[in-house]
PDB file of C-alpha atoms in Angstrom:
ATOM      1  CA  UNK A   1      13.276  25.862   8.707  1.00  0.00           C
ATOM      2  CA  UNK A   2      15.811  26.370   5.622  1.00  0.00           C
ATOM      3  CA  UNK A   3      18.036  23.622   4.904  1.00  0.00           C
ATOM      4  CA  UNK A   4      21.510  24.016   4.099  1.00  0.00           C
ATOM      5  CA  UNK A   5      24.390  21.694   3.558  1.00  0.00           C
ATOM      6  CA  UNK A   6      26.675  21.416   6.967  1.00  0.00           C
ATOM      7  CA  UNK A   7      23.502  22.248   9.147  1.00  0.00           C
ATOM      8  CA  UNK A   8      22.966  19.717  12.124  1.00  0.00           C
ATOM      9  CA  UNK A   9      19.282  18.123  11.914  1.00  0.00           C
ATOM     10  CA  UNK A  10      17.710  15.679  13.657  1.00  0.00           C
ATOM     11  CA  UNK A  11      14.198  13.687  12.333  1.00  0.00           C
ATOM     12  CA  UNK A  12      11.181  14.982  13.961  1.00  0.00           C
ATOM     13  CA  UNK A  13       9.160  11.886  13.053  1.00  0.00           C
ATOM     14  CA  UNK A  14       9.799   8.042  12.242  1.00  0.00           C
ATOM     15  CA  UNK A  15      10.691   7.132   8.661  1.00  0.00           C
ATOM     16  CA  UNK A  16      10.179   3.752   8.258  1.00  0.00           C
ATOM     17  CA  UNK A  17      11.755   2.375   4.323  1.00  0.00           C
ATOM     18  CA  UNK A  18       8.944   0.855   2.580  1.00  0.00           C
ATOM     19  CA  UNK A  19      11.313  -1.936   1.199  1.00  0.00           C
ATOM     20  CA  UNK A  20      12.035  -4.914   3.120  1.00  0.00           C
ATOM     21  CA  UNK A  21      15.608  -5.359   4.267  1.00  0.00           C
ATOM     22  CA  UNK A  22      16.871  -8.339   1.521  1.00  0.00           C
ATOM     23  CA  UNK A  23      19.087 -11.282   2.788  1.00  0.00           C
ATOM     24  CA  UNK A  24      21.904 -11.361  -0.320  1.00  0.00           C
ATOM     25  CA  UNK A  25      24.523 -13.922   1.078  1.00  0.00           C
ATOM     26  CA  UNK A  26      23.214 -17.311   1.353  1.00  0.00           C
ATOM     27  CA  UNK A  27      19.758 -16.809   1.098  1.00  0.00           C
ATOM     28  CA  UNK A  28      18.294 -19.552  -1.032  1.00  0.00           C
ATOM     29  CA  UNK A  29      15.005 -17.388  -1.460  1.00  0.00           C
ATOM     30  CA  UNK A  30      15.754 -14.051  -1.323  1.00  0.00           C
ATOM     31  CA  UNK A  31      13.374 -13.362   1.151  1.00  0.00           C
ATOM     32  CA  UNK A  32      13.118 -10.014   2.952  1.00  0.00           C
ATOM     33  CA  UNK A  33      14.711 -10.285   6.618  1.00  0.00           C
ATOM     34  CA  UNK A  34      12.782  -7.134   8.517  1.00  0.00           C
ATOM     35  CA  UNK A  35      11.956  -3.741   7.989  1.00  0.00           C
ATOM     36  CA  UNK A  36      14.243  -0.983   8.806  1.00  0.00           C
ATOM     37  CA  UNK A  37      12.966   2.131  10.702  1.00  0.00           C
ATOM     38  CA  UNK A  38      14.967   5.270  11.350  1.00  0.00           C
ATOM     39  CA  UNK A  39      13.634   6.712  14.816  1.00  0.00           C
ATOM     40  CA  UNK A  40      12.851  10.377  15.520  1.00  0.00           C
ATOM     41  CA  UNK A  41      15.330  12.383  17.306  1.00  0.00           C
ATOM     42  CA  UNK A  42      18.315  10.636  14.847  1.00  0.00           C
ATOM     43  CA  UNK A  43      20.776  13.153  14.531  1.00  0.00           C
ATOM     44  CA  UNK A  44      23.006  13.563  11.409  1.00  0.00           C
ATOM     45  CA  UNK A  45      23.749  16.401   9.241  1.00  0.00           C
ATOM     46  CA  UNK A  46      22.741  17.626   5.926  1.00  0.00           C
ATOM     47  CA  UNK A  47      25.152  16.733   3.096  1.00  0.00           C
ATOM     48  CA  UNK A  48      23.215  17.989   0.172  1.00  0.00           C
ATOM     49  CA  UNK A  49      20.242  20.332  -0.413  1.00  0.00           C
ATOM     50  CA  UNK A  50      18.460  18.541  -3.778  1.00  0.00           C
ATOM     51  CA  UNK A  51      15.823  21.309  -4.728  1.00  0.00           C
ATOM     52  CA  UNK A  52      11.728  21.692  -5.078  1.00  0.00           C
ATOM     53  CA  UNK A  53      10.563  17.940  -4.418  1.00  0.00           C
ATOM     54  CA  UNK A  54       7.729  17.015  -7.417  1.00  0.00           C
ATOM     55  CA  UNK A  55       4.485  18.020  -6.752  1.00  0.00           C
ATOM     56  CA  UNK A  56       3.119  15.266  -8.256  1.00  0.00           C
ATOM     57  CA  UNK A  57       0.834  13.989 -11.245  1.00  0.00           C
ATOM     58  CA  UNK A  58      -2.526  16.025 -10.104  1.00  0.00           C
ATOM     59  CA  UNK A  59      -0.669  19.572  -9.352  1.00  0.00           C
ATOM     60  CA  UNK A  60       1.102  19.115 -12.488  1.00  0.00           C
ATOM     61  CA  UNK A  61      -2.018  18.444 -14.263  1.00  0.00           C
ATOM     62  CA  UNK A  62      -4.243  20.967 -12.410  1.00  0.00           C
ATOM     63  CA  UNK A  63      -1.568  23.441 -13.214  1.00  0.00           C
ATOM     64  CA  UNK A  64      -1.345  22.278 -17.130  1.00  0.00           C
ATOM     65  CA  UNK A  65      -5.260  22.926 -17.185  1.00  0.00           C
ATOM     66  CA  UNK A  66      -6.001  25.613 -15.581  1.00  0.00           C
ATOM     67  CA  UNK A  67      -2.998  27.394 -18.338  1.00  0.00           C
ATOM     68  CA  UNK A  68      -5.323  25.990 -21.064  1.00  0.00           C
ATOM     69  CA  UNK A  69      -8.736  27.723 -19.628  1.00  0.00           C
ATOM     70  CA  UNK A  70      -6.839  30.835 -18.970  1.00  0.00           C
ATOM     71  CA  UNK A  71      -5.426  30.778 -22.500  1.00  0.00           C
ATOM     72  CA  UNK A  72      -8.117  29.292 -24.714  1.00  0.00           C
ATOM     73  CA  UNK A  73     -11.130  29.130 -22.481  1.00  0.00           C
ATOM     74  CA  UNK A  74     -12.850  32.074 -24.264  1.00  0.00           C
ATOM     75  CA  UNK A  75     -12.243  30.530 -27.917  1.00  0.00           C
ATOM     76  CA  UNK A  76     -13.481  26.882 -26.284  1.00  0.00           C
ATOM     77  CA  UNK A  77     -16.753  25.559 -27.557  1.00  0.00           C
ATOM     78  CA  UNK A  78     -19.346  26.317 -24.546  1.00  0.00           C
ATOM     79  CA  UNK A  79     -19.258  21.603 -23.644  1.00  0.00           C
ATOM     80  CA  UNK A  80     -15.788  21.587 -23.938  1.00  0.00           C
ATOM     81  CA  UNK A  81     -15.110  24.382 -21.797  1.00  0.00           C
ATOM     82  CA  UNK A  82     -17.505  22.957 -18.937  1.00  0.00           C
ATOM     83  CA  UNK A  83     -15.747  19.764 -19.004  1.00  0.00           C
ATOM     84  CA  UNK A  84     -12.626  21.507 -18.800  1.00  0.00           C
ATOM     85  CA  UNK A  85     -13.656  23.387 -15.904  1.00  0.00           C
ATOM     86  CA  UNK A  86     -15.146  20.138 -14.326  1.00  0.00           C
ATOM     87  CA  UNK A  87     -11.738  18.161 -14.407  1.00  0.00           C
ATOM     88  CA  UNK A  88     -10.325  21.546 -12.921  1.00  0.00           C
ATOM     89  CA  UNK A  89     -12.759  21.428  -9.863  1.00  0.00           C
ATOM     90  CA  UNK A  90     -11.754  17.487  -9.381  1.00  0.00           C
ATOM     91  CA  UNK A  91      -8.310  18.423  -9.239  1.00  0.00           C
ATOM     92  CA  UNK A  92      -8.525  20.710  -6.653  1.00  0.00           C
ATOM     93  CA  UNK A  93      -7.962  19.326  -2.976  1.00  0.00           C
ATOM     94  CA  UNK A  94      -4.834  18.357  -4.567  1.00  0.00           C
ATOM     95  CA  UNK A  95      -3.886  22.034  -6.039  1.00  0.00           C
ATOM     96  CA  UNK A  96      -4.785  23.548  -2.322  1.00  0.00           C
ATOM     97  CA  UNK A  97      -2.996  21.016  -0.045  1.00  0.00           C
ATOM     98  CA  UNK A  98       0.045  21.828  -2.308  1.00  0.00           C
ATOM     99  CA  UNK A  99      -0.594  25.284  -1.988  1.00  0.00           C
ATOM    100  CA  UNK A 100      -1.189  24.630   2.079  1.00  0.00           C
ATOM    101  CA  UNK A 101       1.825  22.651   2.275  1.00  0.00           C
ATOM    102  CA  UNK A 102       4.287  24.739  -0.267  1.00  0.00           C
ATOM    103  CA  UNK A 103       6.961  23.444  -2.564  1.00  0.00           C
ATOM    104  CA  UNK A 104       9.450  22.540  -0.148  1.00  0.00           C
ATOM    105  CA  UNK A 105      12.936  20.932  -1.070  1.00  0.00           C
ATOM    106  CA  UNK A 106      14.153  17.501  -0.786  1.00  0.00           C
ATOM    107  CA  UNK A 107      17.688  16.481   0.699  1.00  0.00           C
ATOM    108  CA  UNK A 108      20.731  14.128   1.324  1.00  0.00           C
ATOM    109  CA  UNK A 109      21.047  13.529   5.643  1.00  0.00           C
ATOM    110  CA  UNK A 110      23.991  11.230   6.767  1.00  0.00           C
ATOM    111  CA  UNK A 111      23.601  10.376   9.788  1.00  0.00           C
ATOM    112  CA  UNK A 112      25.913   9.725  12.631  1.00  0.00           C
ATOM    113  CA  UNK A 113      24.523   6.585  13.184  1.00  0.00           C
ATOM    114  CA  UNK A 114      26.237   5.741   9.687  1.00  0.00           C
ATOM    115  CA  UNK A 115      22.942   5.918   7.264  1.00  0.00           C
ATOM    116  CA  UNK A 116      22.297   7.939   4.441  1.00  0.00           C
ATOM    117  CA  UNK A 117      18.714   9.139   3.616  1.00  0.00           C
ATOM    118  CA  UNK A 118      18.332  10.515  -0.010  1.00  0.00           C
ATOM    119  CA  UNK A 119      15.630  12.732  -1.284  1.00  0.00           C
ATOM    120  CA  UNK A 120      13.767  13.255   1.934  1.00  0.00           C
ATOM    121  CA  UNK A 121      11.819  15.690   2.876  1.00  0.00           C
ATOM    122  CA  UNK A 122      12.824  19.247   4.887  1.00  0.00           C
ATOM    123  CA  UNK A 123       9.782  19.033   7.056  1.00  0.00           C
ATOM    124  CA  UNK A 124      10.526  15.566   8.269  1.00  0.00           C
ATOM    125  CA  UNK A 125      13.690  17.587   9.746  1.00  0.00           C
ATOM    126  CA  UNK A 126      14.180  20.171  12.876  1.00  0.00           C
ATOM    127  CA  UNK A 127      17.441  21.671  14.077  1.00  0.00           C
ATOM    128  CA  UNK A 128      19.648  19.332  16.043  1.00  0.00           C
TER     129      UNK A 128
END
C-alpha cells in the first residue's frame, strides 16, 4: 500500500513504545508508571510521508563492500580479496531480508484517539 499524506490508515498490528511511561509531577523517583501500547485497528490519518526508512548498519556495510570487490577486487592481493569476500558472505541474510522486505518509507500518523506516532513504519499500516 502507498502512503500519502491525508490517507485514512488504521494499524494492522500492536505497537507497543519501548520506553516506560515517566511520572514528571511529584514523583520523588522518577520511576516509570506503565507501558503504553497502541492497539491494532487504531484509526488515524497520515500527516506526513518521511521517506526510505535506514536500512541499517549491515546493508549499509554489505552494500559499501560489495562496491569495493566490484571496483578493486581484481587489483586485490589474492588473502585480502578472500577475506573481503568472506565478510561479504557474513553479511548476507541481512542484504536478502532487505532485499525480501524492500526499502519502504517511514511516516507521521495522528491518530483520532489524539496520539502522534513518528517515523513508523508503512507496513505496520492498512487502509482505514
Amino acid at each position: 500500500m502507498t502512503l500519502t499524506e491525508g490517507r485514512r490508515v488504521k494499524l494492522a498490528v500492536d505497537i507497543g513504545l519501548t520506553e516506560a511511561v515517566a511520572l514528571t509531577a511529584g514523583s520523588p523517583t522518577g520511576a516509570g508508571a506503565g507501558f503504553l501500547i497502541l492497539a491494532a485497528g487504531t484509526e488515524g490519518t497520515v500527516d506526513r510521508v518521511v521517506g526510505e526508512r535506514d536500512p541499517g548498519r549491515e546493508v549499509r556495510e554489505y552494500e559499501r563492500l560489495a562496491s569495493l570487490l566490484d571496483s578493486f577486487g581484481h587489483d586485490m592481493p589474492p588473502q585480502s580479496k578472500r577475506e573481503l569476500e568472506e565478510k561479504i558472505a557474513s553479511l548476507e541474510p541481512a542484504w536478502t531480508a532487505h532485499q525480501a522486505h524492500g526499502a519502504g518509507v517511514t511516516v507521521r500518523v495522528r491518530f483520532d484517539n489524539g496520539f502522534v506516532l513518528d517515523g513508523a513504519r508503512d507496513d505496520v499500516f492498512t487502509p482505514a
